Coordinates of C-alpha atoms in Angstrom, one line a residue:
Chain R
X218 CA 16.5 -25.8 31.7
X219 CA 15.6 -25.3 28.1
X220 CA 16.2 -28.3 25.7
X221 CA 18.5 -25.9 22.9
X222 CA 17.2 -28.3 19.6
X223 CA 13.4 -28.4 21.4
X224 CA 13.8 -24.7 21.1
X225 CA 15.4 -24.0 17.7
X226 CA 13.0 -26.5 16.0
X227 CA 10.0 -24.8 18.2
X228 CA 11.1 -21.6 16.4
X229 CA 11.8 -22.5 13.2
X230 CA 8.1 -24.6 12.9
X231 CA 7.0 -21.2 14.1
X232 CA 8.7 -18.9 11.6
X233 CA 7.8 -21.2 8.9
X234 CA 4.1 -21.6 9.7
X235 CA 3.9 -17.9 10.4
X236 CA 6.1 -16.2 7.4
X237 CA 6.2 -18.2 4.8
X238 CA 3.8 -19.1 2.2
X239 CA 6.0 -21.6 -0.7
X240 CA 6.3 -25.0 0.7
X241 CA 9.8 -25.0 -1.4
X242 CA 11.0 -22.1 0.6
X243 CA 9.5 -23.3 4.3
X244 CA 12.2 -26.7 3.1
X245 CA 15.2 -24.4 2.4
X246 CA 14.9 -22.4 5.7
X247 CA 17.2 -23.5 8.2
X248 CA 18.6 -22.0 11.7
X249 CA 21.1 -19.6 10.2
X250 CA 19.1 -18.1 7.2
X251 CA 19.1 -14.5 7.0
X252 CA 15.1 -14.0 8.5
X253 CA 14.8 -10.1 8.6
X254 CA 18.0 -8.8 6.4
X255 CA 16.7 -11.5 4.5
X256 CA 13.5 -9.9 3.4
X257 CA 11.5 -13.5 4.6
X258 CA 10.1 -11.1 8.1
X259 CA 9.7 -7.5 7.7
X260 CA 10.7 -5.5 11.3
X261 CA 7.2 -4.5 11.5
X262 CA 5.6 -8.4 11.6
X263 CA 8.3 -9.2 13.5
X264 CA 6.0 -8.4 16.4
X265 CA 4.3 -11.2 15.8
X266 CA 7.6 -13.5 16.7
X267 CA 8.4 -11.5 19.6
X268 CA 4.4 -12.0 21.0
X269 CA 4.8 -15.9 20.4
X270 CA 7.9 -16.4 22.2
X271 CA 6.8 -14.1 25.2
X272 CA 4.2 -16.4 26.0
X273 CA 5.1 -19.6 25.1
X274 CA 8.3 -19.4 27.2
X275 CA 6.1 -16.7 29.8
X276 CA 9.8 -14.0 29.4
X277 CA 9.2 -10.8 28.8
X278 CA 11.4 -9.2 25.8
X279 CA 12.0 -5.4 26.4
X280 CA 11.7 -3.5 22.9
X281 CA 15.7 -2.3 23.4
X282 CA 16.5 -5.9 23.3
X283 CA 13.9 -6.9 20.3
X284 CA 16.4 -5.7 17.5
X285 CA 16.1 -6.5 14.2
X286 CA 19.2 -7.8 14.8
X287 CA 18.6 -9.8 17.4
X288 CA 15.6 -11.8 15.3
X289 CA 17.4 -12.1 12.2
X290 CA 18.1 -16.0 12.7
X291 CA 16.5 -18.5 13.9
X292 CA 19.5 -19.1 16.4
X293 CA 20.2 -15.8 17.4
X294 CA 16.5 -16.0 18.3
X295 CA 17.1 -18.5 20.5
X296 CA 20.2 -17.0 21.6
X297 CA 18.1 -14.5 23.0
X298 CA 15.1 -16.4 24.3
X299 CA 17.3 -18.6 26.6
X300 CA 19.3 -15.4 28.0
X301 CA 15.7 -14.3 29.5
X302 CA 14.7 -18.0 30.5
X303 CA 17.6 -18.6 32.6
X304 CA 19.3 -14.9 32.8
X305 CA 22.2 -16.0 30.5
Chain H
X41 CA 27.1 27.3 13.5
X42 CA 25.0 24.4 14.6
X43 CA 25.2 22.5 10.7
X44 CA 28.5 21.0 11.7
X45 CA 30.5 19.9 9.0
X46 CA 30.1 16.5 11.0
X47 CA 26.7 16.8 10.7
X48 CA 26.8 17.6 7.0
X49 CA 28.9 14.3 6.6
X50 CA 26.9 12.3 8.3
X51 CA 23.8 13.5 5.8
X52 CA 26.1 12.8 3.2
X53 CA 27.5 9.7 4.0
X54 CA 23.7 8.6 4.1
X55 CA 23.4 10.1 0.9
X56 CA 25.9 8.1 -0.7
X57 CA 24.3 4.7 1.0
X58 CA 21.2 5.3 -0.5
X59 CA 22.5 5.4 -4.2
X60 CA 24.9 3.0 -3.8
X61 CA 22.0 0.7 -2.7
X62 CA 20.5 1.6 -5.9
X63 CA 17.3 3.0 -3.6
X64 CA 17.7 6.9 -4.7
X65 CA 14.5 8.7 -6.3
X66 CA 15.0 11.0 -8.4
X67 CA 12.4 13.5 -9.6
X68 CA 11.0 13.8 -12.9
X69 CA 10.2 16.7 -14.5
X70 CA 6.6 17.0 -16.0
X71 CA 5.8 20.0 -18.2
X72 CA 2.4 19.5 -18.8
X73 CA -1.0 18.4 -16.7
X74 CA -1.2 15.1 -16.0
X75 CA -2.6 12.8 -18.7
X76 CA -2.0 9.9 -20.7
X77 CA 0.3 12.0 -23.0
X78 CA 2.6 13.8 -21.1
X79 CA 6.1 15.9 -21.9
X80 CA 9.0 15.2 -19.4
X81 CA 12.4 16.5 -19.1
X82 CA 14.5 13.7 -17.8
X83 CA 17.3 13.9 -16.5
X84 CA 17.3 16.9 -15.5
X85 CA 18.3 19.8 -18.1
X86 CA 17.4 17.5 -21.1
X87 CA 15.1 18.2 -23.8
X88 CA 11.5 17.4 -23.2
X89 CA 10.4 13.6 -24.2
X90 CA 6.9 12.7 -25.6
X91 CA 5.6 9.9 -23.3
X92 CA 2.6 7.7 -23.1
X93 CA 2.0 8.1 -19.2
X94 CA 1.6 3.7 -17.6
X95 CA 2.4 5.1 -14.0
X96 CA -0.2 7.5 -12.6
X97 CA -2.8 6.7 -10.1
X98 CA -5.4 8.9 -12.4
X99 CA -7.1 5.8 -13.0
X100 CA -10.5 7.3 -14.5
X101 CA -8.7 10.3 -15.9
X102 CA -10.1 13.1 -14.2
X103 CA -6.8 14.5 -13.3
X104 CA -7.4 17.5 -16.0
X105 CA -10.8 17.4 -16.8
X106 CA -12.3 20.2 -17.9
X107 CA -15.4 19.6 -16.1
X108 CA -13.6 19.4 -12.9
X109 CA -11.0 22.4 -13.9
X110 CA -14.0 24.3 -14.1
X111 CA -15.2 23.5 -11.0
X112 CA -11.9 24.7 -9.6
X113 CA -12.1 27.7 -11.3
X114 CA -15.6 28.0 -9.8
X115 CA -14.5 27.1 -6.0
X116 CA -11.4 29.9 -6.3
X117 CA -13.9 32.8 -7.4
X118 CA -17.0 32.0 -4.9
X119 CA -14.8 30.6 -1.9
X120 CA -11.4 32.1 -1.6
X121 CA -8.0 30.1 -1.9
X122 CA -7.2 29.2 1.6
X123 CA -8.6 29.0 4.9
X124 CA -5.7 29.7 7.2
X125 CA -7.4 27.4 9.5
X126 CA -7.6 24.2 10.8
X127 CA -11.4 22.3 10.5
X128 CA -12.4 23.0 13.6
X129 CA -11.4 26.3 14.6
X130 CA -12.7 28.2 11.4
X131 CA -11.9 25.9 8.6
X132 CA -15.3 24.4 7.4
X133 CA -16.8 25.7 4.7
X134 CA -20.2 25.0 3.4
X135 CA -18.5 23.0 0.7
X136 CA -16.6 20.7 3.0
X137 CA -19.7 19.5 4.4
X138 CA -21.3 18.8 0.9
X139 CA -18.6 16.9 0.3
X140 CA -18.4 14.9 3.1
X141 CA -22.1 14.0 2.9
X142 CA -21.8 13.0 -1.3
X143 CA -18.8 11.1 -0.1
X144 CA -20.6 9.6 2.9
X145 CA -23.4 8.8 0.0
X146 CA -21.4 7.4 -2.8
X147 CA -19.4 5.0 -0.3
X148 CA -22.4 3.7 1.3
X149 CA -21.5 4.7 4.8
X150 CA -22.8 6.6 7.8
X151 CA -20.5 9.5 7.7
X152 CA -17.4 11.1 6.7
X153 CA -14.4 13.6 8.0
X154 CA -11.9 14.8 5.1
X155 CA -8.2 14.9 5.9
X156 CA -5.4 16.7 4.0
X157 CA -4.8 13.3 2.6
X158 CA -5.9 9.8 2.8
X159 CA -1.6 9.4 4.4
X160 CA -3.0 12.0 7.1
X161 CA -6.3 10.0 7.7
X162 CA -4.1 6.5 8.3
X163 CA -2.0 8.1 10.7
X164 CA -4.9 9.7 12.6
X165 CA -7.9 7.4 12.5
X166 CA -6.1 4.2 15.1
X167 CA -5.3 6.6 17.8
X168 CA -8.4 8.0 17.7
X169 CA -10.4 5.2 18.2
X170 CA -7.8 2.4 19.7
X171 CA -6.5 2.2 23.0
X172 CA -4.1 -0.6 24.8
X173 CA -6.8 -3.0 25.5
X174 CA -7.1 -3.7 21.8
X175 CA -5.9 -5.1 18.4
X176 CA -5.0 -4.5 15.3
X177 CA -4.6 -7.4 12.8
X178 CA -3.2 -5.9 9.6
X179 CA -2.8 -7.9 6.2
X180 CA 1.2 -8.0 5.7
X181 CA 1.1 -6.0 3.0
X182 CA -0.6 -3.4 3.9
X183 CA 0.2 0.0 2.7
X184 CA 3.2 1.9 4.3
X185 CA 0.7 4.6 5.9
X186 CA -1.7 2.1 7.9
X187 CA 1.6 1.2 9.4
X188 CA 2.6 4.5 10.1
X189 CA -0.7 4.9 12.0
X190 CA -0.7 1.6 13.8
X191 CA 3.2 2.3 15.0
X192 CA 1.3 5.5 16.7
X193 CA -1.3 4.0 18.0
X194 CA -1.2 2.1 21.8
X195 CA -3.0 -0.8 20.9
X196 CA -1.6 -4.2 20.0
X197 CA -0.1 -5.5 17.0
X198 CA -0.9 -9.2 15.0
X199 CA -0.4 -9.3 11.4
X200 CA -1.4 -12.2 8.7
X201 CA -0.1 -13.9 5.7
X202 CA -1.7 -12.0 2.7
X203 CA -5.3 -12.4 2.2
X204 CA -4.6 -15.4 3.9
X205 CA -8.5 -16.2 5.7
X206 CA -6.9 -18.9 7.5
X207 CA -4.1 -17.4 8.9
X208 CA -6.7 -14.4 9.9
X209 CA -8.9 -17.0 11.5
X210 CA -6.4 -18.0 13.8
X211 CA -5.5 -14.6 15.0
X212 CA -9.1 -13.2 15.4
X213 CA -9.3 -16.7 17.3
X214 CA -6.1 -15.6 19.4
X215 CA -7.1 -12.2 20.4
X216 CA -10.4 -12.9 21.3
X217 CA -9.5 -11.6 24.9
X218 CA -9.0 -8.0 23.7
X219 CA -11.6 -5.3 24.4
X220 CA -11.7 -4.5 20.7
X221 CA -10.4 -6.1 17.6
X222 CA -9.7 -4.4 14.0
X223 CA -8.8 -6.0 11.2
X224 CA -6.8 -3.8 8.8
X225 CA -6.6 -4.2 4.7
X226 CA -6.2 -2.6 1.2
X227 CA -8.8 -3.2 -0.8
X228 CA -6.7 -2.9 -4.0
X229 CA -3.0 -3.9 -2.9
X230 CA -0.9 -0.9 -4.5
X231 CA 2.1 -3.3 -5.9
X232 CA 0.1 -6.2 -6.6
X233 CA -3.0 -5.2 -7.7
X234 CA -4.8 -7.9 -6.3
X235 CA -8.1 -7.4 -3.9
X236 CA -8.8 -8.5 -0.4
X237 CA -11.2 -11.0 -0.5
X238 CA -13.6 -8.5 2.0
X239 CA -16.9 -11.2 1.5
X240 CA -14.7 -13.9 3.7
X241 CA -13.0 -10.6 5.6
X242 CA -16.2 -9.7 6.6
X243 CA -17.8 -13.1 7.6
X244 CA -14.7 -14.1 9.8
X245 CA -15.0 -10.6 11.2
X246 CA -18.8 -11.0 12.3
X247 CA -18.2 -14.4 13.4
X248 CA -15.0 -13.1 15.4
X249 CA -16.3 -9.9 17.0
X250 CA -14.1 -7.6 15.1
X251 CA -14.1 -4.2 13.6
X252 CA -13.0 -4.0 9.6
X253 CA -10.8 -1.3 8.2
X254 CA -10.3 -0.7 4.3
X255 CA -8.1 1.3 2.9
X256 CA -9.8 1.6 -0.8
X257 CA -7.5 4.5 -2.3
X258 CA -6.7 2.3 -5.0
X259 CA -10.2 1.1 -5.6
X260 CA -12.5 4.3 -5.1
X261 CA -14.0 5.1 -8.3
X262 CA -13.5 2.4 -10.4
X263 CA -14.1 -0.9 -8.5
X264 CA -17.3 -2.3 -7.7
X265 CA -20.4 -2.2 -10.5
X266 CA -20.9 1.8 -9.6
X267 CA -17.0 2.5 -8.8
X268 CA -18.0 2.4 -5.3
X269 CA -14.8 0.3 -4.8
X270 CA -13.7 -3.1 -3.5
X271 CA -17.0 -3.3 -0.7
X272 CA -19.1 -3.3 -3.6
X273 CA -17.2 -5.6 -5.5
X274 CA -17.8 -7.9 -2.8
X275 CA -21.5 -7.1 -2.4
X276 CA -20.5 -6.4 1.0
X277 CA -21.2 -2.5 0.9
X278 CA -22.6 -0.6 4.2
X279 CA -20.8 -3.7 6.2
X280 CA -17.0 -2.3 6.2
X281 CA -17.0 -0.5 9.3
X282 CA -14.1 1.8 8.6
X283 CA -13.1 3.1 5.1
X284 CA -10.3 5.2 4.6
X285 CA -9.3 6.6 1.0
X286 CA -7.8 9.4 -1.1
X287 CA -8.7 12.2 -3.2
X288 CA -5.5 12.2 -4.7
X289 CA -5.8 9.3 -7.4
X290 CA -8.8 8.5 -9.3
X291 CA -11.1 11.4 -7.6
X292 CA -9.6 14.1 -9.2
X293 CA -6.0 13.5 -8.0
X294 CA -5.1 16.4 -6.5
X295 CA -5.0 15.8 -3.0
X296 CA -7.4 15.3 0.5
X297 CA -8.8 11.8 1.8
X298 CA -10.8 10.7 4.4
X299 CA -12.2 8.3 6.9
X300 CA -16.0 7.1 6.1
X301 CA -17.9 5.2 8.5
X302 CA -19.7 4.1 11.7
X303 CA -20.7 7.5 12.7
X304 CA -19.2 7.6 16.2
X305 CA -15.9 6.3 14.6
X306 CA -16.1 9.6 12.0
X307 CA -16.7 11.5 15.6
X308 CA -14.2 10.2 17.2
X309 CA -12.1 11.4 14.5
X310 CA -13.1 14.7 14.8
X311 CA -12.5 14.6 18.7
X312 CA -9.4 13.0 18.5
X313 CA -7.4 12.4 15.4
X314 CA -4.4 14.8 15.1
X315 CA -3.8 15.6 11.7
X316 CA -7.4 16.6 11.4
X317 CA -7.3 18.9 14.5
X318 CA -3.4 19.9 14.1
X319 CA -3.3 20.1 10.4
X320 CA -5.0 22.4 7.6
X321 CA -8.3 22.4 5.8
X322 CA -8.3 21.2 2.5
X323 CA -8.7 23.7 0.2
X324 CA -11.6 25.3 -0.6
X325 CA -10.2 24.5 -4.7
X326 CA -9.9 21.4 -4.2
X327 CA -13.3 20.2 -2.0
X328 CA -15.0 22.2 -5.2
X329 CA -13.2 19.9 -7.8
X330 CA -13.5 16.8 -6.1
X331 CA -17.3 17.3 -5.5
X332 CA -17.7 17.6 -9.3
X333 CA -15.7 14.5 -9.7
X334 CA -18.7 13.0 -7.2
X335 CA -21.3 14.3 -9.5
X336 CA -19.8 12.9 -12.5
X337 CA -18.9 9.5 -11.1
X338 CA -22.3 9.3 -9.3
X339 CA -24.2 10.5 -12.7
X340 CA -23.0 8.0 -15.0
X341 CA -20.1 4.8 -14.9
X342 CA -18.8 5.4 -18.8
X343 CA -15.0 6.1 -17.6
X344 CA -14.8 3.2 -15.0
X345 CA -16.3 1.2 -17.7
X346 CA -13.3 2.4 -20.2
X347 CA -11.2 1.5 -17.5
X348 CA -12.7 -1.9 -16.9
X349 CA -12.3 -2.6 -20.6
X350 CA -8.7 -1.0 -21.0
X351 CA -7.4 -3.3 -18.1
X352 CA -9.2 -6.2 -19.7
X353 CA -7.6 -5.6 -23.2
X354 CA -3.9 -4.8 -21.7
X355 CA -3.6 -7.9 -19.7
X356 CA -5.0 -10.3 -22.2
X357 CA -2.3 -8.6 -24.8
X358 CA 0.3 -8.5 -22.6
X359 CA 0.0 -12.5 -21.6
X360 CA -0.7 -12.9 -25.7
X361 CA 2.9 -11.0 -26.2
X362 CA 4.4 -13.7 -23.1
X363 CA 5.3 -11.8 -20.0
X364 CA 4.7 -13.0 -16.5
X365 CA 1.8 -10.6 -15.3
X366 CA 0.2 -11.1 -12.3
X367 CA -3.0 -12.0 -12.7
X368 CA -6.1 -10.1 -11.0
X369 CA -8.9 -7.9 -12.3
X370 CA -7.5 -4.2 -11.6
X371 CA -5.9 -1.2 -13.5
X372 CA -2.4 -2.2 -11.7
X373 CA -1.0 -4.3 -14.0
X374 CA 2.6 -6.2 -12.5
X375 CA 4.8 -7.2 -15.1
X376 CA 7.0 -9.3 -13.0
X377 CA 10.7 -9.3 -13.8
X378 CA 11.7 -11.1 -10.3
X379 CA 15.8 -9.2 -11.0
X380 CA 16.2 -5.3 -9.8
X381 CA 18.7 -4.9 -12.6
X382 CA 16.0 -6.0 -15.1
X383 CA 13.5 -3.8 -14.1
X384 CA 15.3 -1.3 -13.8
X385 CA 16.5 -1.6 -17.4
X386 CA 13.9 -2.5 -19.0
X387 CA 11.5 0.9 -17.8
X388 CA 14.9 2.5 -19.0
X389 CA 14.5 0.8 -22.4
X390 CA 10.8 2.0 -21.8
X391 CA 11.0 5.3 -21.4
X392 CA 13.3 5.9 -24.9
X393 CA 10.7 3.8 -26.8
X394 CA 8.4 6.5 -25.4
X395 CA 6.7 4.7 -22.5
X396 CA 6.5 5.9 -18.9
X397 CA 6.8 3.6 -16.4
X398 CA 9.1 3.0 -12.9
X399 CA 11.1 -0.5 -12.3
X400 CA 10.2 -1.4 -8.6
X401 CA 12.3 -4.0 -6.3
X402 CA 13.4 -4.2 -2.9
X403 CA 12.3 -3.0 -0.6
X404 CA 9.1 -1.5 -2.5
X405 CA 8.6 -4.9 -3.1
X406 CA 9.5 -7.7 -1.3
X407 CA 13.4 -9.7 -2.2
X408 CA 13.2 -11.3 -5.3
X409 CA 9.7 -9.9 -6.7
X410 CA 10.9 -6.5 -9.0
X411 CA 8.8 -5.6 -11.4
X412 CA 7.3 -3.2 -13.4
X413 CA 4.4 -1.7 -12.3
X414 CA 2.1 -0.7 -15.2
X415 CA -1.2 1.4 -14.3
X416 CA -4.1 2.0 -16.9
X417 CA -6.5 5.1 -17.2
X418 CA -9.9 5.8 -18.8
X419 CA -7.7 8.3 -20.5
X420 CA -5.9 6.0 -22.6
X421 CA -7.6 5.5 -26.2
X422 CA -6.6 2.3 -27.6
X423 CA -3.6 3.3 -29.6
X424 CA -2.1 4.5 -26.5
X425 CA -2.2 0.9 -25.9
X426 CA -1.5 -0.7 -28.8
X427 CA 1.9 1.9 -28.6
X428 CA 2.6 0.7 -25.0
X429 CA 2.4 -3.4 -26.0
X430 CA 4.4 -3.2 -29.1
X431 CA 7.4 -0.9 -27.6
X432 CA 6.7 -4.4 -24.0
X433 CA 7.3 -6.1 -26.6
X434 CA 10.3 -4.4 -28.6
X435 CA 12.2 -4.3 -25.0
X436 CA 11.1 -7.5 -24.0
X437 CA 12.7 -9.6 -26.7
X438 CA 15.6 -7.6 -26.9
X439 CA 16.0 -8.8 -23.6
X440 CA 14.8 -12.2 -24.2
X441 CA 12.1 -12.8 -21.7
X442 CA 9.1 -13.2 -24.1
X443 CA 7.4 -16.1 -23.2
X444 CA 9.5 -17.1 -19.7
X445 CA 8.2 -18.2 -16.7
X446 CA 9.4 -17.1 -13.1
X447 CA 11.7 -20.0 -12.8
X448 CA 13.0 -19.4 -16.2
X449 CA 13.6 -15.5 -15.3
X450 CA 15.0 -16.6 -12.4
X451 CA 17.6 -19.3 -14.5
X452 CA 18.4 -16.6 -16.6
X453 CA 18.8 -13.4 -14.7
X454 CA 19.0 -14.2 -11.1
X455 CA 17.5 -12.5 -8.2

């Protein structure tokens, strides 16, 4: 079973590393901060995230389930990845 | 009848979302050609206002040249007005060709297609040449028309951090079990004005395996020692393997563009990419202008000089005066505001001292990073200038921003 804080701080060290440039900005992101209505992840780089978590969890995230929605926190991403991990 | 009156309301509904988000255009009504003195009517049914144009891509101003007029006029009486035909079928003229090969010439490539716009030769050139076994790694910001393409295109998707060579590294390090990696960039980024560093792009991309595509419509012309654009800038010219760019800005600025290349990439183009087979010829009008604009770009570098210099005296008058411009090297000059509102009132505060220029924010730009966009020409004289810093000025003490910093902006106005 997937540790849930292994996985949100997997995420957010991703999301951080990957998005965002200003070290002041990487400090004030946390698990519930607005990541795509937020302006931090355009939809279209978003693909990036979505790549990431396919293979380092080996799921595979049909693009009906990959909403901009669904990726705009850092816990509704892991919401989603531990739905296809264990079929919750 | 099949326009509901749901259906209207729905239209309308988005309509009203779109202002009330503060994201409507609107057009503006220019009664004259384009040039660095312009008359507009704005809004709509007012009387006509004397502007000093700061937001056209004519960077070198050839938009009304009489030179290329001429040649217009020239390509009208000796080659018709249109072709009523795609390139293929019977849309190629003689003229086409020339300008392909003066294109292929000036850019320092192996060949060139045209396209009905340098929008049309994004969207076609990744399909064409890309399939699922392969990569695209795109710079974030590229412009909205690569990603148009890419989103029609099977291969994969990666992006990078903004001109960020380490970021790139680790991608082209990532996909290195793709059949065939492109990485994809402005050379001139439109809202920024800042230039790909191609030299590293390059080096990373030899050292990686991968294709390079540029998209140099904001950089053809003017950049480079010759204008040849950001390539040459970077003394990496003949070593980009893909250029794409536009007739529609500094060349003339009426419309067409292109993809300049590896040959069998410009062939594959002509087999494959569907706005050149499924859309129209350019004009014979136009190919005659912009081959004119060819001859005088490639006969002598006295406008992008002007425009080198202009940019040069701008920027170091507008950081004299105390705004927050971006700093770079290029005609697209960001005076950053960081607050919509701001910018937005301040090009309103603009345009009645006389000055024309457009307030961008979100999501043009990214959150927190409005601006005003200003773009110089080799058609501005020096009081054109001297007119456009003193009225920055007027508008920027009035709203008290003279000499701020972004944090202090920020403090002051918010985001």
């Amino acid at each position: 079973m997937l540790d849930e804080k292994q996985l949100q701080d997997a995420v957010l060290t991703y999301v951080k590393n990957e998005y965002i440039d200003d070290e002041e900005e990487a400090d004030e992101l946390t698990p519930e901060t607005p990541l795509i209505s937020g302006g931090i992840v355009d939809s279209f780089s978003m693909v990036s995230l979505k790549v990431f978590l396919e293979k380092k969890y080996a799921i595979k995230i049909p693009d009906e389930d990959a909403t901009p929605t669904a990726f705009d926190t850092v816990n509704k991403i892991v919401k989603l990845v531990k739905r296809f991990k264990e079929g919750k | 009848m099949a326009y509901s009156d749901k259906v209207r309301e729905h239209y309308q509904k988005t309509i009203k979302e779109i202002r009330e988000g503060g994201l409507f255009k609107e057009e503006r009504f220019i009664h004259s050609p384009q040039a660095a003195d312009i008359k507009v009517e704005y809004p709509e049914g007012s009387e006509l206002a004397s502007l000093i144009n700061m937001c056209a891509n004519n960077y070198l101003g050839l938009s009304s040249h009489p030179e290329v007029i001429k040649a217009a006029h020239d390509g009208l009486d000796s080659r018709g007005y249109g072709m009523s035909s795609v390139r293929f079928i019977c849309g190629t003229q003689d003229i086409h060709r020339e300008l392909q090969n003066k294109l292929t010439k000036f850019l320092g490539t192996e060949d060139t297609v045209l396209f009905p716009s340098c929008m049309d030769a994004n969207a076609g050139v990744f399909e064409a040449i890309l399939g699922e076994e392969d990569v695209i790694i795109a710079d974030r910001l590229v412009h909205a028309s690569l990603i148009d393409g890419i989103r029609l295109c099977k291969a994969q998707y990666d992006s990078f951090k903004h001109m960020n060579m380490d970021h790139l590294e680790q991608k082209l390090e990532m996909h290195q079990d793709k059949r065939i990696r492109l990485v994809v960039t402005d050379g001139v980024f439109s809202m920024d004005g800042d230039m790909a560093p191609l030299d590293k792009m390059v080096e990373l991309c030899e050292r990686y395996d991968s294709m390079i595509l540029l998209d140099d419509s904001h950089a053809t012309g003017f950049i480079g020692k010759t204008g040849k654009g950001t390539h040459e800038h970077f003394g990496v010219v003949g070593k980009i393997d893909i250029i794409t760019t536009t007739l529609g800005k500094a060349l003339g600025g009426a419309s067409g563009g292109c993809v300049s290349g590896r040959a069998e990439i410009v062939e594959m183009c002509k087999q494959r990419a569907r706005p050149y087979l499924f859309s129209n010829t350019m004009p014979p009008v136009i190919v005659a202008a912009a081959s004119k604009v060819l001859d005088i770009i490639s006969e002598t570098t006295e406008r992008r000089d002007k425009l080198e210099q202009n940019t040069k005296y701008f920027r170091e008058k507008m950081t004299e005066a105390g705004f927050d411009i971006r700093p770079g090297q290029t005609p697209i000059v960001p005076v950053m505001l960081y607050n919509a509102q701001l910018s937005q009132d301040m090009a309103k505060d603009l345009y009645a001292e006389g000055i024309y220029v457009i307030g961008f924010f979100y999501p043009v730009v990214p959150q927190g990073q409005a601006r005003i966009r200003c773009q110089l020409s080799a058609a501005h004289e020096r009081e054109h200038l001297d007119k456009a810093i003193a009225a920055f000025k007027k508008v920027g003490a009035k709203h008290g921003i003279l000499g701020l910093k972004k944090k202090e902006i920020i403090e002051k106005f918010g985001l």
